[in-house]
PDB file of C-alpha atoms in Angstrom:
ATOM      1  CA  UNK A   8     -28.694  19.537  -2.547  1.00  0.00           C
ATOM      2  CA  UNK A   9     -27.866  16.802  -0.051  1.00  0.00           C
ATOM      3  CA  UNK A  10     -24.705  15.061  -0.327  1.00  0.00           C
ATOM      4  CA  UNK A  11     -25.006  11.624  -1.686  1.00  0.00           C
ATOM      5  CA  UNK A  12     -25.264   8.511   0.514  1.00  0.00           C
ATOM      6  CA  UNK A  13     -21.697   6.798   0.277  1.00  0.00           C
ATOM      7  CA  UNK A  14     -21.085   3.606   2.110  1.00  0.00           C
ATOM      8  CA  UNK A  15     -17.442   2.635   2.117  1.00  0.00           C
ATOM      9  CA  UNK A  16     -16.296  -0.932   2.792  1.00  0.00           C
ATOM     10  CA  UNK A  17     -12.532  -1.715   3.055  1.00  0.00           C
ATOM     11  CA  UNK A  18     -11.113  -5.216   3.650  1.00  0.00           C
ATOM     12  CA  UNK A  19      -8.013  -6.723   3.576  1.00  0.00           C
ATOM     13  CA  UNK A  20      -8.455 -10.470   3.577  1.00  0.00           C
ATOM     14  CA  UNK A  21      -6.626 -13.755   2.360  1.00  0.00           C
ATOM     15  CA  UNK A  22      -9.970 -15.026   1.157  1.00  0.00           C
ATOM     16  CA  UNK A  23     -11.044 -14.459  -2.508  1.00  0.00           C
ATOM     17  CA  UNK A  24     -14.030 -11.991  -3.650  1.00  0.00           C
ATOM     18  CA  UNK A  25     -16.833 -12.165  -5.992  1.00  0.00           C
ATOM     19  CA  UNK A  26     -17.117  -9.111  -8.007  1.00  0.00           C
ATOM     20  CA  UNK A  27     -20.656  -9.493  -8.931  1.00  0.00           C
ATOM     21  CA  UNK A  28     -21.668 -10.076  -5.046  1.00  0.00           C
ATOM     22  CA  UNK A  29     -19.700  -7.068  -4.319  1.00  0.00           C
ATOM     23  CA  UNK A  30     -21.503  -4.937  -6.914  1.00  0.00           C
ATOM     24  CA  UNK A  31     -24.785  -6.438  -5.648  1.00  0.00           C
ATOM     25  CA  UNK A  32     -24.087  -5.527  -2.059  1.00  0.00           C
ATOM     26  CA  UNK A  33     -23.058  -1.829  -3.200  1.00  0.00           C
ATOM     27  CA  UNK A  34     -26.261  -1.349  -5.447  1.00  0.00           C
ATOM     28  CA  UNK A  35     -28.776  -3.543  -3.984  1.00  0.00           C
ATOM     29  CA  UNK A  36     -31.921  -1.480  -2.961  1.00  0.00           C
ATOM     30  CA  UNK A  37     -30.672   1.750  -4.287  1.00  0.00           C
ATOM     31  CA  UNK A  38     -32.146   3.700  -7.247  1.00  0.00           C
ATOM     32  CA  UNK A  39     -29.641   6.593  -6.764  1.00  0.00           C
ATOM     33  CA  UNK A  40     -26.635   5.065  -8.419  1.00  0.00           C
ATOM     34  CA  UNK A  41     -26.119   5.453 -12.149  1.00  0.00           C
ATOM     35  CA  UNK A  42     -22.680   4.121 -12.704  1.00  0.00           C
ATOM     36  CA  UNK A  43     -20.408   1.618 -10.979  1.00  0.00           C
ATOM     37  CA  UNK A  44     -16.874   1.117 -12.200  1.00  0.00           C
ATOM     38  CA  UNK A  45     -15.089  -2.146 -10.944  1.00  0.00           C
ATOM     39  CA  UNK A  46     -11.365  -2.615 -11.351  1.00  0.00           C
ATOM     40  CA  UNK A  47      -9.927  -5.845 -10.517  1.00  0.00           C
ATOM     41  CA  UNK A  48      -6.126  -6.704 -10.485  1.00  0.00           C
ATOM     42  CA  UNK A  49      -5.222 -10.276 -11.327  1.00  0.00           C
ATOM     43  CA  UNK A  50      -1.898 -12.269 -10.769  1.00  0.00           C
ATOM     44  CA  UNK A  51      -0.183 -12.211 -14.121  1.00  0.00           C
ATOM     45  CA  UNK A  52       1.946 -15.531 -15.360  1.00  0.00           C
ATOM     46  CA  UNK A  53       4.620 -13.452 -16.801  1.00  0.00           C
ATOM     47  CA  UNK A  54       6.517 -10.234 -16.035  1.00  0.00           C
ATOM     48  CA  UNK A  55       9.258  -8.714 -18.306  1.00  0.00           C
ATOM     49  CA  UNK A  56       9.337 -12.369 -20.251  1.00  0.00           C
ATOM     50  CA  UNK A  57      10.031 -14.083 -16.919  1.00  0.00           C
ATOM     51  CA  UNK A  58       7.489 -16.843 -15.999  1.00  0.00           C
ATOM     52  CA  UNK A  59       5.824 -16.052 -12.634  1.00  0.00           C
ATOM     53  CA  UNK A  60       4.876 -19.369 -10.637  1.00  0.00           C
ATOM     54  CA  UNK A  61       3.222 -17.505  -7.556  1.00  0.00           C
ATOM     55  CA  UNK A  62       2.925 -14.017  -5.835  1.00  0.00           C
ATOM     56  CA  UNK A  63       2.945 -13.478  -2.221  1.00  0.00           C
ATOM     57  CA  UNK A  64       1.522 -10.188  -1.001  1.00  0.00           C
ATOM     58  CA  UNK A  65       2.781  -8.766   2.485  1.00  0.00           C
ATOM     59  CA  UNK A  66       1.025  -5.569   4.234  1.00  0.00           C
ATOM     60  CA  UNK A  67       1.485  -3.507   7.154  1.00  0.00           C
ATOM     61  CA  UNK A  68      -1.628  -4.283   9.284  1.00  0.00           C
ATOM     62  CA  UNK A  69      -3.320  -1.368  10.678  1.00  0.00           C
ATOM     63  CA  UNK A  70      -1.492   1.227   8.383  1.00  0.00           C
ATOM     64  CA  UNK A  71      -2.863  -0.540   5.120  1.00  0.00           C
ATOM     65  CA  UNK A  72      -6.383   0.153   6.295  1.00  0.00           C
ATOM     66  CA  UNK A  73      -5.603   3.689   7.465  1.00  0.00           C
ATOM     67  CA  UNK A  74      -3.844   4.555   4.269  1.00  0.00           C
ATOM     68  CA  UNK A  75      -6.795   3.093   2.086  1.00  0.00           C
ATOM     69  CA  UNK A  76      -9.269   4.944   4.246  1.00  0.00           C
ATOM     70  CA  UNK A  77      -7.451   8.211   3.942  1.00  0.00           C
ATOM     71  CA  UNK A  78      -7.510   7.982   0.079  1.00  0.00           C
ATOM     72  CA  UNK A  79     -11.124   6.982   0.041  1.00  0.00           C
ATOM     73  CA  UNK A  80     -11.912  10.100   2.032  1.00  0.00           C
ATOM     74  CA  UNK A  81      -9.978  12.075  -0.474  1.00  0.00           C
ATOM     75  CA  UNK A  82     -11.842  10.449  -3.400  1.00  0.00           C
ATOM     76  CA  UNK A  83     -15.227  11.036  -1.983  1.00  0.00           C
ATOM     77  CA  UNK A  84     -14.252  14.709  -1.394  1.00  0.00           C
ATOM     78  CA  UNK A  85     -13.263  15.136  -4.861  1.00  0.00           C
ATOM     79  CA  UNK A  86     -16.040  13.198  -6.729  1.00  0.00           C
ATOM     80  CA  UNK A  87     -19.766  13.014  -5.915  1.00  0.00           C
ATOM     81  CA  UNK A  88     -19.556   9.347  -4.908  1.00  0.00           C
ATOM     82  CA  UNK A  89     -22.481   7.106  -3.987  1.00  0.00           C
ATOM     83  CA  UNK A  90     -20.268   4.043  -2.632  1.00  0.00           C
ATOM     84  CA  UNK A  91     -16.986   2.759  -2.654  1.00  0.00           C
ATOM     85  CA  UNK A  92     -15.590  -0.792  -1.927  1.00  0.00           C
ATOM     86  CA  UNK A  93     -11.901  -1.648  -1.731  1.00  0.00           C
ATOM     87  CA  UNK A  94     -10.777  -5.083  -1.090  1.00  0.00           C
ATOM     88  CA  UNK A  95      -7.066  -6.083  -1.272  1.00  0.00           C
ATOM     89  CA  UNK A  96      -5.806  -9.653  -0.656  1.00  0.00           C
ATOM     90  CA  UNK A  97      -3.002 -10.751   1.062  1.00  0.00           C
ATOM     91  CA  UNK A  98      -1.145 -14.251   0.840  1.00  0.00           C
ATOM     92  CA  UNK A  99       0.132 -16.281  -1.829  1.00  0.00           C
ATOM     93  CA  UNK A 100      -1.453 -16.387  -5.208  1.00  0.00           C
ATOM     94  CA  UNK A 101      -1.195 -18.291  -8.558  1.00  0.00           C
ATOM     95  CA  UNK A 102      -1.465 -16.572 -11.928  1.00  0.00           C
ATOM     96  CA  UNK A 103      -5.256 -16.271 -12.675  1.00  0.00           C
ATOM     97  CA  UNK A 104      -6.261 -15.392  -9.127  1.00  0.00           C
ATOM     98  CA  UNK A 105      -7.668 -12.135  -7.826  1.00  0.00           C
ATOM     99  CA  UNK A 106      -5.501  -9.827  -5.966  1.00  0.00           C
ATOM    100  CA  UNK A 107      -7.513  -6.266  -5.688  1.00  0.00           C
ATOM    101  CA  UNK A 108     -10.895  -4.883  -6.251  1.00  0.00           C
ATOM    102  CA  UNK A 109     -12.155  -1.284  -6.428  1.00  0.00           C
ATOM    103  CA  UNK A 110     -15.601  -0.343  -6.934  1.00  0.00           C
ATOM    104  CA  UNK A 111     -16.735   3.230  -7.111  1.00  0.00           C
ATOM    105  CA  UNK A 112     -20.241   4.204  -7.728  1.00  0.00           C
ATOM    106  CA  UNK A 113     -21.758   7.525  -8.603  1.00  0.00           C
ATOM    107  CA  UNK A 114     -24.544   8.997 -10.531  1.00  0.00           C
ATOM    108  CA  UNK A 115     -22.796   9.384 -13.535  1.00  0.00           C
ATOM    109  CA  UNK A 116     -19.694   7.403 -15.241  1.00  0.00           C
ATOM    110  CA  UNK A 117     -17.133  10.087 -15.126  1.00  0.00           C
ATOM    111  CA  UNK A 118     -16.909  10.533 -11.265  1.00  0.00           C
ATOM    112  CA  UNK A 119     -16.877   6.751 -11.016  1.00  0.00           C
ATOM    113  CA  UNK A 120     -14.167   6.254 -13.789  1.00  0.00           C
ATOM    114  CA  UNK A 121     -11.955   8.977 -12.216  1.00  0.00           C
ATOM    115  CA  UNK A 122     -12.330   7.864  -8.551  1.00  0.00           C
ATOM    116  CA  UNK A 123     -11.493   4.193  -9.513  1.00  0.00           C
ATOM    117  CA  UNK A 124      -8.330   5.343 -11.267  1.00  0.00           C
ATOM    118  CA  UNK A 125      -7.283   7.721  -8.591  1.00  0.00           C
ATOM    119  CA  UNK A 126      -7.772   4.866  -5.824  1.00  0.00           C
ATOM    120  CA  UNK A 127      -5.869   2.306  -7.823  1.00  0.00           C
ATOM    121  CA  UNK A 128      -2.937   4.826  -8.622  1.00  0.00           C
ATOM    122  CA  UNK A 129      -2.623   5.456  -4.867  1.00  0.00           C
ATOM    123  CA  UNK A 130      -2.994   1.868  -3.832  1.00  0.00           C
ATOM    124  CA  UNK A 131      -0.028   1.163  -5.846  1.00  0.00           C
ATOM    125  CA  UNK A 132       2.253   3.846  -4.653  1.00  0.00           C
ATOM    126  CA  UNK A 133       1.097   4.634  -1.262  1.00  0.00           C
ATOM    127  CA  UNK A 134      -0.691   1.639   0.422  1.00  0.00           C
ATOM    128  CA  UNK A 135       1.731  -0.450   2.370  1.00  0.00           C
ATOM    129  CA  UNK A 136       1.629  -3.701   0.412  1.00  0.00           C
ATOM    130  CA  UNK A 137       4.849  -5.532  -1.005  1.00  0.00           C
ATOM    131  CA  UNK A 138       4.859  -8.197  -3.627  1.00  0.00           C
ATOM    132  CA  UNK A 139       7.322 -10.987  -3.789  1.00  0.00           C
ATOM    133  CA  UNK A 140       7.525 -13.129  -7.040  1.00  0.00           C
ATOM    134  CA  UNK A 141       8.531 -16.729  -7.278  1.00  0.00           C
ATOM    135  CA  UNK A 142       9.800 -17.890 -10.817  1.00  0.00           C
ATOM    136  CA  UNK A 143      11.797 -20.499 -12.146  1.00  0.00           C
ATOM    137  CA  UNK A 144      14.982 -18.522 -11.333  1.00  0.00           C
ATOM    138  CA  UNK A 145      14.173 -17.954  -7.524  1.00  0.00           C
ATOM    139  CA  UNK A 146      12.287 -15.525  -5.471  1.00  0.00           C
ATOM    140  CA  UNK A 147      12.588 -11.849  -5.457  1.00  0.00           C
ATOM    141  CA  UNK A 148      10.613  -8.740  -4.265  1.00  0.00           C
ATOM    142  CA  UNK A 149       8.958  -6.641  -6.913  1.00  0.00           C
ATOM    143  CA  UNK A 150      10.558  -3.246  -7.401  1.00  0.00           C
ATOM    144  CA  UNK A 151       8.376  -0.142  -7.481  1.00  0.00           C
ATOM    145  CA  UNK A 152       7.880   1.323 -10.977  1.00  0.00           C
ATOM    146  CA  UNK A 153       8.578   4.927 -11.708  1.00  0.00           C
ATOM    147  CA  UNK A 154       5.350   4.947 -14.033  1.00  0.00           C
ATOM    148  CA  UNK A 155       3.213   4.168 -10.884  1.00  0.00           C
ATOM    149  CA  UNK A 156       4.487   7.372  -9.100  1.00  0.00           C
ATOM    150  CA  UNK A 157       4.150   9.190 -12.341  1.00  0.00           C
ATOM    151  CA  UNK A 158       0.474   7.883 -12.547  1.00  0.00           C
ATOM    152  CA  UNK A 159      -0.267   8.914  -8.926  1.00  0.00           C
ATOM    153  CA  UNK A 160       1.418  12.408  -9.356  1.00  0.00           C
ATOM    154  CA  UNK A 161      -1.119  13.416 -11.986  1.00  0.00           C
ATOM    155  CA  UNK A 162      -3.840  13.613  -9.256  1.00  0.00           C
ATOM    156  CA  UNK A 163      -1.738  16.040  -7.177  1.00  0.00           C
ATOM    157  CA  UNK A 164      -3.654  19.277  -6.447  1.00  0.00           C
ATOM    158  CA  UNK A 165      -1.758  22.348  -6.622  1.00  0.00           C
TER     159      UNK A 165
ATOM    160  CA  UNK B  16       9.883   2.595  20.817  1.00  0.00           C
ATOM    161  CA  UNK B  17       8.589  -0.115  18.803  1.00  0.00           C
ATOM    162  CA  UNK B  18      10.147  -0.674  15.260  1.00  0.00           C
ATOM    163  CA  UNK B  19       8.594  -2.698  12.456  1.00  0.00           C
ATOM    164  CA  UNK B  20      10.282  -3.808   9.242  1.00  0.00           C
ATOM    165  CA  UNK B  21       8.568  -5.186   6.054  1.00  0.00           C
ATOM    166  CA  UNK B  22       9.511  -6.896   2.886  1.00  0.00           C
ATOM    167  CA  UNK B  23      13.188  -7.250   2.080  1.00  0.00           C
ATOM    168  CA  UNK B  24      14.095  -4.797   4.883  1.00  0.00           C
ATOM    169  CA  UNK B  25      12.358  -7.343   7.347  1.00  0.00           C
ATOM    170  CA  UNK B  26      14.294 -10.410   5.729  1.00  0.00           C
ATOM    171  CA  UNK B  27      17.517  -8.411   5.842  1.00  0.00           C
ATOM    172  CA  UNK B  28      17.274  -7.261   9.486  1.00  0.00           C
ATOM    173  CA  UNK B  29      16.067 -10.784  10.350  1.00  0.00           C
ATOM    174  CA  UNK B  30      13.059  -9.893  12.403  1.00  0.00           C
ATOM    175  CA  UNK B  31       9.724  -8.388  11.941  1.00  0.00           C
ATOM    176  CA  UNK B  32       9.509  -6.163  14.891  1.00  0.00           C
ATOM    177  CA  UNK B  33      11.411  -5.041  17.827  1.00  0.00           C
ATOM    178  CA  UNK B  34      11.569  -2.272  20.777  1.00  0.00           C
ATOM    179  CA  UNK B  35      14.616  -0.125  21.057  1.00  0.00           C
ATOM    180  CA  UNK B  36      16.001   2.736  22.780  1.00  0.00           C
ATOM    181  CA  UNK B  37      18.182   4.919  20.758  1.00  0.00           C
ATOM    182  CA  UNK B  38      20.312   7.574  22.378  1.00  0.00           C
ATOM    183  CA  UNK B  39      18.874  11.154  22.831  1.00  0.00           C
ATOM    184  CA  UNK B  40      21.159  12.266  20.145  1.00  0.00           C
ATOM    185  CA  UNK B  41      19.160  10.348  17.580  1.00  0.00           C
ATOM    186  CA  UNK B  42      16.428  12.758  16.621  1.00  0.00           C
ATOM    187  CA  UNK B  43      15.328  12.096  13.085  1.00  0.00           C
ATOM    188  CA  UNK B  44      14.198   9.127  10.794  1.00  0.00           C
ATOM    189  CA  UNK B  45      17.619   9.582   8.897  1.00  0.00           C
ATOM    190  CA  UNK B  46      19.714   9.529  12.187  1.00  0.00           C
ATOM    191  CA  UNK B  47      17.748   6.533  13.251  1.00  0.00           C
ATOM    192  CA  UNK B  48      18.600   4.606  10.145  1.00  0.00           C
ATOM    193  CA  UNK B  49      22.216   5.693  10.607  1.00  0.00           C
ATOM    194  CA  UNK B  50      22.380   4.452  14.292  1.00  0.00           C
ATOM    195  CA  UNK B  51      20.698   1.229  13.464  1.00  0.00           C
ATOM    196  CA  UNK B  52      23.284   0.655  10.633  1.00  0.00           C
ATOM    197  CA  UNK B  53      26.045   0.692  13.106  1.00  0.00           C
ATOM    198  CA  UNK B  54      24.201  -1.977  15.536  1.00  0.00           C
ATOM    199  CA  UNK B  55      25.180  -4.893  13.177  1.00  0.00           C
ATOM    200  CA  UNK B  56      25.956  -6.115   9.775  1.00  0.00           C
ATOM    201  CA  UNK B  57      22.283  -7.233   9.231  1.00  0.00           C
ATOM    202  CA  UNK B  58      20.989  -3.492   9.904  1.00  0.00           C
ATOM    203  CA  UNK B  59      23.849  -2.172   7.830  1.00  0.00           C
ATOM    204  CA  UNK B  60      22.930  -4.542   4.932  1.00  0.00           C
ATOM    205  CA  UNK B  61      18.996  -3.643   5.338  1.00  0.00           C
ATOM    206  CA  UNK B  62      19.857   0.215   5.259  1.00  0.00           C
ATOM    207  CA  UNK B  63      22.714   0.031   2.913  1.00  0.00           C
ATOM    208  CA  UNK B  64      20.866   2.360   0.537  1.00  0.00           C
ATOM    209  CA  UNK B  65      19.015   4.548   3.106  1.00  0.00           C
ATOM    210  CA  UNK B  66      17.487   6.719   0.100  1.00  0.00           C
ATOM    211  CA  UNK B  67      15.433   3.665  -1.092  1.00  0.00           C
ATOM    212  CA  UNK B  68      13.966   3.180   2.542  1.00  0.00           C
ATOM    213  CA  UNK B  69      10.489   4.321   3.326  1.00  0.00           C
ATOM    214  CA  UNK B  70       9.559   5.141   6.663  1.00  0.00           C
ATOM    215  CA  UNK B  71       6.243   5.709   8.674  1.00  0.00           C
ATOM    216  CA  UNK B  72       5.623   6.973  12.265  1.00  0.00           C
ATOM    217  CA  UNK B  73       2.413   5.817  13.867  1.00  0.00           C
ATOM    218  CA  UNK B  74       1.105   4.784  10.579  1.00  0.00           C
ATOM    219  CA  UNK B  75       1.656   7.954   8.510  1.00  0.00           C
ATOM    220  CA  UNK B  76       4.422   8.189   5.884  1.00  0.00           C
ATOM    221  CA  UNK B  77       7.111  10.532   6.813  1.00  0.00           C
ATOM    222  CA  UNK B  78      10.282  12.013   5.180  1.00  0.00           C
ATOM    223  CA  UNK B  79      13.872  11.129   6.325  1.00  0.00           C
ATOM    224  CA  UNK B  80      14.117  14.293   8.145  1.00  0.00           C
ATOM    225  CA  UNK B  81      10.800  13.918  10.178  1.00  0.00           C
ATOM    226  CA  UNK B  82      11.638  13.933  13.971  1.00  0.00           C
ATOM    227  CA  UNK B  83      11.066  10.775  15.974  1.00  0.00           C
ATOM    228  CA  UNK B  84      10.498  12.190  19.372  1.00  0.00           C
ATOM    229  CA  UNK B  85       7.227  10.961  20.756  1.00  0.00           C
ATOM    230  CA  UNK B  86       6.784   8.216  18.208  1.00  0.00           C
ATOM    231  CA  UNK B  87       5.058   4.905  19.310  1.00  0.00           C
ATOM    232  CA  UNK B  88       5.834   2.970  16.211  1.00  0.00           C
ATOM    233  CA  UNK B  89       8.393   3.455  13.525  1.00  0.00           C
ATOM    234  CA  UNK B  90       8.239   1.276  10.542  1.00  0.00           C
ATOM    235  CA  UNK B  91      10.739   0.844   7.855  1.00  0.00           C
ATOM    236  CA  UNK B  92      10.087  -0.590   4.185  1.00  0.00           C
ATOM    237  CA  UNK B  93      10.807  -0.725   0.601  1.00  0.00           C
ATOM    238  CA  UNK B  94       8.517   1.431  -1.696  1.00  0.00           C
ATOM    239  CA  UNK B  95       5.224  -0.118  -2.096  1.00  0.00           C
ATOM    240  CA  UNK B  96       4.184  -2.467  -4.762  1.00  0.00           C
ATOM    241  CA  UNK B  97       0.653  -3.430  -4.016  1.00  0.00           C
ATOM    242  CA  UNK B  98      -2.473  -3.319  -6.120  1.00  0.00           C
TER     243      UNK B  98
END
């Protein structure tokens, strides 16, 4: 059995992305892909009952790309993937705007679902990005959530 | 070595990056945090809860007992909140 062709695209950008265009770029001209899972993270208008006016995302250039690549490499070693796209936006966003996109393609849905979840869990806990919220009461850095660490920990291999 | 700061660590230190030359007695990430904390009130404020601070050496996450010898770039930041 030959290993699947798995093009990987990792981008950190200020610009918005178009999910349909990104899926088309991943699957166009191919007949070996049977499943694409897409996850998009969107800026919410409220956080624990506080109204959010805007969200600013900061990252560590260089390390962020390397950290995402490392986890994409792990995902492709764990699941038979036929393509991965990870786009993480940085800058200032209003509620309703896109923040992050993960696309995973595979022959079958289970690998695509699991790889997308794995990548998102690690993006949240290990990729060097930080969120700052603006609300009526002022601005503040978003605190890391224990539940995100727990979500990432379930993928740890013994 | 080059040191970078992100998010509220950057805001508290008051700069995004700098080049420092700690004494040879400073061997680990933990010791570097302690040494920096003694340099000024801004550093002391940034590192007031050293257990909360995450560190990376040359773009790789490291624990506080990691040795800093040979590091080109050390970064300090709060726990990540991307995604």
